[in-house]
Short mmCIF file of C-alpha atoms in Angstrom, two decimals:
data_model
loop_
_atom_site.label_atom_id
_atom_site.label_comp_id
_atom_site.label_asym_id
_atom_site.label_seq_id
_atom_site.Cartn_x
_atom_site.Cartn_y
_atom_site.Cartn_z
CA MET A 1 -44.14 64.16 22.29
CA SER A 2 -44.22 63.73 26.01
CA LYS A 3 -41.43 62.63 28.33
CA ILE A 4 -41.07 61.44 31.85
CA ARG A 5 -38.13 63.23 33.52
CA LEU A 6 -36.54 61.74 36.67
CA HIS A 7 -34.20 64.15 38.49
CA GLY A 8 -31.06 62.93 40.26
CA SER A 9 -30.98 63.48 43.96
CA SER A 10 -28.05 65.88 43.63
CA SER A 11 -27.94 66.83 40.04
CA GLY A 12 -29.00 65.97 36.50
CA TYR A 13 -31.91 63.88 35.25
CA THR A 14 -32.91 60.88 33.15
CA GLU A 15 -35.69 61.10 30.64
CA ILE A 16 -37.86 58.31 29.24
CA ALA A 17 -39.14 59.25 25.78
CA PRO A 18 -40.90 57.36 22.94
CA VAL A 19 -39.85 57.50 19.30
CA ALA A 20 -41.70 59.92 17.09
CA ALA A 21 -44.12 57.32 15.66
CA SER A 22 -44.21 55.04 18.61
CA GLY A 23 -47.36 53.06 18.11
CA ASN A 24 -49.18 52.06 21.26
CA ASN A 25 -46.95 50.04 23.55
CA THR A 26 -46.52 49.31 27.22
CA VAL A 27 -43.21 49.00 28.99
CA THR A 28 -43.63 46.83 32.02
CA LEU A 29 -40.99 47.41 34.70
CA PRO A 30 -39.48 44.42 36.58
CA ASN A 31 -40.56 43.90 40.14
CA ASP A 32 -37.09 43.30 41.56
CA GLY A 33 -36.09 46.92 41.48
CA THR A 34 -33.27 46.43 38.93
CA LEU A 35 -33.52 47.63 35.33
CA ILE A 36 -29.84 48.06 34.31
CA SER A 37 -26.97 46.26 35.99
CA HIS A 38 -23.26 46.99 36.02
CA ASP A 39 -20.11 44.98 36.94
CA GLY A 40 -17.63 45.64 39.65
CA ASN A 41 -15.77 48.13 37.50
CA GLY A 42 -18.86 50.16 36.98
CA ALA A 43 -19.36 49.11 33.32
CA VAL A 44 -22.98 48.91 32.41
CA GLY A 45 -24.05 45.51 31.03
CA VAL A 46 -25.77 42.23 31.63
CA THR A 47 -23.51 39.64 33.34
CA SER A 48 -25.57 36.64 32.25
CA ILE A 49 -28.48 35.69 30.14
CA THR A 50 -30.80 32.77 30.67
CA VAL A 51 -32.95 31.61 27.79
CA GLY A 52 -35.71 29.29 28.69
CA THR A 53 -34.45 26.61 31.04
CA GLY A 54 -31.55 25.11 29.04
CA VAL A 55 -29.30 27.97 27.88
CA THR A 56 -27.18 30.37 29.92
CA ALA A 57 -24.60 32.81 28.64
CA GLY A 58 -22.23 34.53 30.93
CA ASP A 59 -18.78 34.42 32.55
CA GLY A 60 -17.25 33.85 29.12
CA ARG A 61 -19.08 30.70 28.21
CA VAL A 62 -22.37 29.41 26.78
CA THR A 63 -23.96 26.43 28.37
CA ALA A 64 -26.71 24.48 26.67
CA THR A 65 -28.05 20.97 26.59
CA SER A 66 -27.78 20.61 22.78
CA PHE A 67 -26.74 22.51 19.67
CA HIS A 68 -28.38 22.54 16.28
CA GLY A 69 -27.90 24.04 12.86
CA SER A 70 -24.79 24.72 10.73
CA ALA A 71 -21.45 24.62 12.53
CA ALA A 72 -19.64 26.18 9.56
CA SER A 73 -18.16 28.92 11.77
CA LEU A 74 -16.85 26.62 14.44
CA THR A 75 -13.19 26.77 13.43
CA SER A 76 -9.86 26.73 15.17
CA ILE A 77 -11.04 24.31 17.79
CA PRO A 78 -7.91 22.81 19.42
CA ALA A 79 -7.65 19.12 18.64
CA ALA A 80 -6.99 18.34 22.26
CA ASN A 81 -10.41 19.70 23.10
CA ILE A 82 -12.17 17.37 20.61
CA VAL A 83 -12.69 14.32 22.76
CA GLY A 84 -15.23 11.52 22.88
CA VAL A 85 -16.20 8.76 20.56
CA ALA A 86 -17.71 9.39 17.14
CA THR A 87 -20.30 6.73 16.41
CA ALA A 88 -21.22 7.93 12.93
CA GLY A 89 -20.68 10.65 10.38
CA PHE A 90 -17.18 11.68 11.60
CA GLU A 91 -14.79 11.10 8.81
CA ARG A 92 -12.12 12.69 6.61
CA SER A 93 -11.45 11.82 3.04
CA GLY A 94 -8.45 9.57 3.03
CA GLY A 95 -8.57 9.12 6.82
CA PHE A 96 -6.79 10.76 9.68
CA GLY A 97 -3.16 10.93 10.71
CA ASN A 98 -0.03 10.07 8.73
CA PHE A 99 -1.18 6.87 7.15
CA VAL A 100 -3.69 7.85 4.49
CA LYS A 101 -5.68 5.62 2.18
CA LEU A 102 -5.20 6.94 -1.40
CA SER A 103 -7.23 4.40 -3.38
CA GLU A 104 -8.77 1.01 -3.28
CA ALA A 105 -10.60 -1.20 -5.78
CA THR A 106 -11.75 -4.71 -6.34
CA GLY A 107 -13.09 -6.51 -9.36
CA THR A 108 -12.87 -9.45 -11.70
CA ASP A 109 -11.46 -7.92 -14.83
CA LEU A 110 -8.56 -5.56 -14.25
CA GLY A 111 -7.65 -6.07 -17.85
CA GLY A 112 -4.05 -4.99 -17.79
CA ALA A 113 -1.20 -4.27 -15.53
CA LEU A 114 -1.75 -2.55 -12.19
CA ILE A 115 -0.44 0.99 -12.53
CA PHE A 116 -0.25 3.91 -10.07
CA ASP A 117 0.81 7.24 -11.59
CA ASN A 118 1.17 10.84 -10.50
CA LEU A 119 1.61 9.87 -6.84
CA ASP A 120 2.01 12.85 -4.52
CA THR A 121 5.61 12.27 -3.56
CA ALA A 122 5.87 15.75 -2.06
CA THR A 123 3.39 14.82 0.61
CA TYR A 124 4.01 11.10 0.94
CA ARG A 125 7.44 9.74 1.83
CA ALA A 126 6.37 6.12 1.20
CA PHE A 127 3.51 4.08 -0.10
CA LYS A 128 2.14 0.80 1.02
CA LEU A 129 0.15 -1.45 -1.27
CA TYR A 130 -1.95 -4.34 -0.10
CA PHE A 131 -2.91 -6.38 -3.20
CA ALA A 132 -4.16 -9.60 -4.60
CA VAL A 133 -4.18 -10.28 -8.30
CA LEU A 134 -4.89 -13.14 -10.66
CA PRO A 135 -3.02 -13.39 -13.97
CA ASP A 136 -5.32 -13.60 -16.93
CA SER A 137 -5.15 -16.55 -19.29
CA THR A 138 -2.48 -14.91 -21.44
CA ALA A 139 -0.21 -14.28 -18.40
CA ASP A 140 -0.85 -17.59 -16.74
CA GLY A 141 2.42 -18.99 -15.55
CA TYR A 142 4.57 -15.92 -16.15
CA TYR A 143 6.74 -14.01 -13.73
CA ALA A 144 5.50 -11.02 -11.67
CA TYR A 145 7.56 -7.90 -12.14
CA LEU A 146 7.61 -4.27 -10.96
CA ARG A 147 8.80 -1.17 -12.70
CA PHE A 148 8.93 2.37 -11.38
CA ARG A 149 7.41 5.10 -13.52
CA THR A 150 8.26 8.70 -14.29
CA GLY A 151 6.31 11.57 -15.80
CA GLY A 152 3.55 12.23 -13.33
CA ALA A 153 0.08 12.07 -14.86
CA SER A 154 1.49 11.03 -18.24
CA GLY A 155 3.53 8.30 -16.65
CA ALA A 156 5.84 5.95 -18.51
CA ASP A 157 7.80 2.88 -17.40
CA ASP A 158 11.35 3.36 -16.37
CA THR A 159 12.92 0.57 -18.29
CA SER A 160 16.56 1.59 -17.77
CA SER A 161 18.94 -1.06 -16.61
CA HIS A 162 19.23 0.02 -12.97
CA TYR A 163 17.05 -2.47 -11.14
CA SER A 164 18.85 -4.70 -8.65
CA TRP A 165 16.56 -7.19 -7.08
CA MET A 166 16.06 -10.49 -5.42
CA TYR A 167 13.21 -12.60 -4.30
CA HIS A 168 13.40 -15.63 -2.03
CA TYR A 169 10.62 -18.06 -1.47
CA GLY A 170 9.88 -21.34 0.19
CA TYR A 171 7.79 -24.10 -1.34
CA GLN A 172 6.43 -27.45 -0.39
CA ASN A 173 7.99 -29.43 1.13
CA ASP A 174 10.73 -27.39 2.83
CA GLY A 175 12.09 -26.29 -0.50
CA THR A 176 13.67 -22.86 -0.98
CA ASN A 177 14.74 -20.87 -4.03
CA THR A 178 16.49 -17.52 -4.39
CA VAL A 179 16.64 -15.46 -7.55
CA ALA A 180 18.81 -12.39 -7.66
CA ARG A 181 19.88 -10.03 -10.47
CA ILE A 182 21.69 -6.74 -10.81
CA ASP A 183 21.19 -3.89 -13.25
CA GLY A 184 18.15 -5.29 -15.04
CA GLY A 185 15.42 -3.41 -16.79
CA PHE A 186 12.81 -4.46 -14.29
CA GLY A 187 12.41 -5.70 -10.79
CA GLY A 188 11.37 -9.24 -10.03
CA LEU A 189 8.56 -9.60 -7.53
CA THR A 190 8.22 -13.33 -7.45
CA HIS A 191 8.39 -16.49 -9.51
CA THR A 192 5.80 -17.77 -11.90
CA VAL A 193 2.23 -17.21 -10.89
CA GLY A 194 -0.78 -19.27 -11.92
CA GLY A 195 -3.97 -17.92 -13.36
CA GLN A 196 -6.72 -20.24 -12.11
CA ALA A 197 -9.11 -18.20 -9.97
CA ALA A 198 -10.10 -20.92 -7.62
CA VAL A 199 -6.60 -22.09 -6.65
CA GLU A 200 -3.93 -19.70 -7.94
CA GLY A 201 -2.92 -16.04 -8.07
CA MET A 202 -0.81 -14.02 -5.70
CA ARG A 203 -1.30 -11.81 -2.67
CA GLY A 204 1.21 -9.35 -1.31
CA VAL A 205 2.14 -6.29 0.70
CA LEU A 206 4.70 -3.86 -0.72
CA ASP A 207 6.42 -0.90 0.84
CA ILE A 208 7.45 1.53 -1.86
CA VAL A 209 9.76 4.49 -1.44
CA LEU A 210 10.05 6.87 -4.40
CA CYS A 211 12.85 9.35 -4.82
CA ARG A 212 11.74 12.94 -4.89
CA SER A 213 13.07 16.35 -5.53
CA GLY A 214 14.84 17.78 -2.49
CA ASP A 215 16.26 14.49 -1.23
CA SER A 216 19.97 14.72 -0.72
CA PHE A 217 20.57 10.98 -1.37
CA ASN A 218 18.73 9.69 -4.45
CA THR A 219 21.50 7.60 -6.04
CA GLY A 220 22.88 4.13 -5.39
CA GLY A 221 21.38 2.86 -2.12
CA GLY A 222 19.30 5.97 -1.88
CA GLY A 223 17.32 5.12 -5.02
CA SER A 224 13.66 4.26 -5.26
CA ALA A 225 12.90 0.91 -3.68
CA ALA A 226 10.17 -1.66 -3.15
CA SER A 227 10.15 -4.55 -0.72
CA GLY A 228 7.58 -6.75 0.74
CA PHE A 229 5.97 -10.14 1.09
CA ILE A 230 4.23 -12.16 -1.56
CA ALA A 231 2.35 -15.45 -1.25
CA GLN A 232 1.21 -17.30 -4.35
CA HIS A 233 0.43 -20.51 -6.15
CA ASN A 234 2.20 -21.13 -9.42
CA GLU A 235 0.78 -22.47 -12.65
CA VAL A 236 0.48 -25.99 -11.25
CA GLU A 237 -0.89 -24.88 -7.87
CA ASN A 238 2.40 -25.25 -6.13
CA TRP A 239 2.51 -23.06 -3.01
CA ARG A 240 5.19 -20.37 -2.61
CA GLY A 241 5.66 -17.74 0.04
CA GLY A 242 8.49 -15.34 0.09
CA THR A 243 10.04 -11.90 0.25
CA THR A 244 11.10 -9.48 -2.41
CA HIS A 245 13.52 -6.53 -2.50
CA ILE A 246 13.94 -4.18 -5.41
CA LEU A 247 16.40 -1.27 -5.47
CA TYR A 248 16.76 1.17 -8.28
CA ASN A 249 20.52 1.47 -8.36
CA ASN A 250 21.51 4.44 -10.48
CA SER A 251 24.46 6.82 -10.11
CA SER A 252 22.24 9.64 -11.42
CA THR A 253 19.19 10.91 -9.65
CA VAL A 254 15.81 9.75 -11.02
CA ASN A 255 12.73 10.97 -9.22
CA HIS A 256 9.91 8.52 -9.80
CA THR A 257 6.19 9.32 -9.62
CA GLY A 258 4.53 5.93 -9.83
CA PHE A 259 5.00 2.23 -10.22
CA LYS A 260 3.59 -0.70 -12.12
CA ILE A 261 2.99 -4.42 -11.30
CA PHE A 262 2.85 -6.60 -14.33
CA MET A 263 3.41 -10.09 -15.70
CA GLY A 264 6.10 -11.11 -18.12
CA SER A 265 9.27 -12.98 -18.85
CA GLY A 266 12.70 -11.57 -19.46
CA GLY A 267 11.29 -8.14 -18.86
CA SER A 268 8.83 -8.44 -21.76
CA GLU A 269 5.28 -7.72 -20.65
CA VAL A 270 2.52 -10.16 -21.34
CA GLY A 271 -1.24 -10.20 -20.64
CA GLY A 272 -2.62 -8.64 -17.46
CA PHE A 273 -4.72 -9.42 -14.51
CA ASP A 274 -8.32 -10.60 -14.15
CA ASN A 275 -9.40 -10.75 -10.52
CA TYR A 276 -7.94 -8.08 -8.29
CA LYS A 277 -8.29 -6.13 -5.14
CA TYR A 278 -5.95 -3.57 -3.73
CA ALA A 279 -5.67 -0.67 -1.37
CA LEU A 280 -2.88 1.92 -1.66
CA TYR A 281 -1.85 4.00 1.31
CA GLY A 282 0.45 6.97 1.62
CA VAL A 283 2.74 7.58 4.52
CA THR A 284 3.21 11.33 5.02
CA GLY A 285 6.62 12.83 5.58
CA MET B 1 -11.65 -5.96 -27.75
CA GLY B 2 -8.39 -4.12 -27.47
CA ARG B 3 -6.06 -4.08 -24.51
CA HIS B 4 -5.97 -1.39 -21.88
CA TYR B 5 -3.98 -0.13 -18.94
CA LEU B 6 -5.43 0.32 -15.55
CA ILE B 7 -3.94 3.60 -14.27
CA ASN B 8 -5.05 4.91 -10.91
CA GLY B 9 -8.17 2.79 -11.24
CA GLU B 10 -9.13 4.08 -14.70
CA LYS B 11 -9.00 1.95 -17.84
CA VAL B 12 -6.88 3.58 -20.56
CA PRO B 13 -7.14 1.81 -23.94
CA PHE B 14 -3.96 1.03 -25.81
CA THR B 15 -3.10 3.08 -28.80
CA ALA B 16 -2.49 1.22 -32.10
CA GLU B 17 1.25 1.64 -31.52
CA GLN B 18 0.97 0.22 -28.03
CA GLU B 19 -1.00 -2.75 -29.33
CA THR B 20 1.72 -3.46 -31.85
CA ALA B 21 4.42 -3.13 -29.25
CA ARG B 22 2.58 -5.41 -26.88
CA ASP B 23 2.12 -8.07 -29.60
CA ALA B 24 5.89 -8.08 -30.02
CA SER B 25 6.44 -8.05 -26.26
CA GLU B 26 4.22 -11.11 -25.76
CA VAL B 27 6.05 -13.03 -28.44
CA ALA B 28 9.35 -12.22 -26.72
CA ALA B 29 7.92 -13.07 -23.32
CA ALA B 30 6.67 -16.44 -24.56
CA ALA B 31 10.04 -17.27 -26.11
CA ASP B 32 11.88 -16.27 -22.91
CA LEU B 33 9.57 -18.24 -20.72
CA ALA B 34 9.87 -21.30 -22.93
CA ALA B 35 13.66 -21.06 -22.73
CA HIS B 36 13.52 -21.12 -18.93
CA LYS B 37 10.50 -23.28 -18.26
CA TYR B 38 12.51 -26.42 -17.71
CA LYS B 39 14.20 -24.71 -14.76
CA ASN B 40 10.92 -23.97 -13.13
CA ASP B 41 9.62 -27.41 -13.82
CA ARG B 42 12.75 -28.98 -12.31
CA ILE B 43 12.38 -26.86 -9.17
CA ALA B 44 8.74 -27.20 -8.43
CA GLY B 45 7.54 -29.94 -10.82
CA THR B 46 4.44 -29.88 -12.99
CA ALA B 47 0.88 -31.06 -12.48
CA THR B 48 1.93 -34.57 -13.38
CA THR B 49 5.62 -34.77 -12.54
CA THR B 50 7.39 -33.99 -9.29
CA GLY B 51 10.39 -31.69 -9.33
CA TYR B 52 13.56 -31.82 -7.36
CA PRO B 53 13.24 -32.73 -3.73
CA ASN B 54 14.40 -30.08 -1.30
CA LEU B 55 18.14 -29.67 -0.70
CA LYS B 56 18.11 -31.48 2.59
CA GLU B 57 16.51 -34.53 1.01
CA GLN B 58 18.94 -34.44 -1.92
CA LEU B 59 21.93 -34.31 0.41
CA ASP B 60 20.45 -37.17 2.47
CA GLN B 61 20.11 -39.19 -0.67
CA LEU B 62 23.72 -38.58 -1.43
CA TYR B 63 24.78 -39.52 2.07
CA ARG B 64 22.90 -42.79 1.90
CA ASP B 65 24.47 -43.68 -1.45
CA ILE B 66 27.98 -43.02 -0.15
CA ASN B 67 27.20 -44.89 3.01
CA ALA B 68 26.06 -47.83 0.85
CA GLY B 69 29.40 -47.78 -0.97
CA LYS B 70 28.07 -46.58 -4.35
CA PHE B 71 30.83 -43.98 -4.60
CA GLY B 72 33.61 -46.34 -3.45
CA SER B 73 35.17 -46.77 -0.06
CA ASP B 74 37.31 -43.62 -0.34
CA ALA B 75 34.19 -41.48 -0.38
CA LYS B 76 33.48 -42.54 3.20
CA THR B 77 36.78 -40.96 4.32
CA GLY B 78 36.04 -37.53 2.83
CA GLU B 79 35.52 -34.41 4.99
CA TRP B 80 31.87 -34.02 4.14
CA PHE B 81 30.86 -37.65 4.86
CA VAL B 82 32.90 -37.85 8.06
CA GLY B 83 31.47 -34.53 9.29
CA ILE B 84 27.90 -35.56 8.57
CA SER B 85 28.46 -38.95 10.13
CA SER B 86 29.80 -37.34 13.32
CA VAL B 87 26.63 -35.27 13.66
CA LYS B 88 24.50 -38.34 13.12
CA THR B 89 26.47 -40.15 15.76
CA ALA B 90 26.10 -37.25 18.22
CA PHE B 91 22.31 -37.11 17.69
CA PRO B 92 21.29 -40.68 16.93
CA LYS B 93 17.86 -41.34 15.35
CA PRO B 94 15.64 -43.10 17.90
CA SER B 95 15.10 -46.70 17.04
#
């Protein structure tokens, strides 16, 4: 093995030596007189790298005209630094922010009552349901009701006599009607709804707040509640538009995990819905 | 085909016990609705028969009957008739 030894002007030396099995290679020295640089503190290193014409690395940053490949390791990016407009492919399941879409569906044969169970009440303080349903032929002309449910995934109607409710609606021409009850086994959403697809059915928006563990006020006025707006045509196509308020008024705490919209009379359930569309959102908190 | 629930978007068939319970529920619902249907019909009418007019119109009908003397002359001196008449005088209907 041979070496080239360069002696310092005052002391010491630097050797250039090949590896033992070095092959046949040529080291071409740069023509600017610099082989190794160092910074102001004397640390040896390269202060910047330029790759091709589009990429530079140095001064604590990388500059490039475009990036490709997996970005799996690009984590902990401050949200404030993510700016711009996403035109495609930028989405999060359920959406962003505190108003999160939980489910949606549309069809022509719902077949039964509209039930939502096992809602994540620990994450969501309230729920908002946008819906339109058409009673099936069995339920044509019956009343629309709501019941809260308990039991999580194996949910069951809460039929206890703690529902205080009222709905108020206007009808043609300039008519009004109010129905109010206390301590019933169900909540009244609205009056009789017709089941002809072309001209009847009901549409509504409901805000639903379910009691949950950890709340300090889950009885009386702090009970689960549903309120909203419902527009409909009854069984003879008469128009009605109104509001509804349902409060689960119990002196003991009941934490609900779901709710059901159904048709019936006197609290007895009948039939179901044919045409339907709905979207259920959760409000975090 | 048997009934089913739609829970969180999934169809869940009734059990035999639930079918039986629903049969009874629908009989009860039909009986309850029949017992109250006349109220609904009176409020909003049916496909062939008109229901009650709105409350304003009903009261106006009553006023017109009193004003026409159908309840006797004393009815025209009552608090309600006098009060309504004073409003009508204050805001006369354009001729």
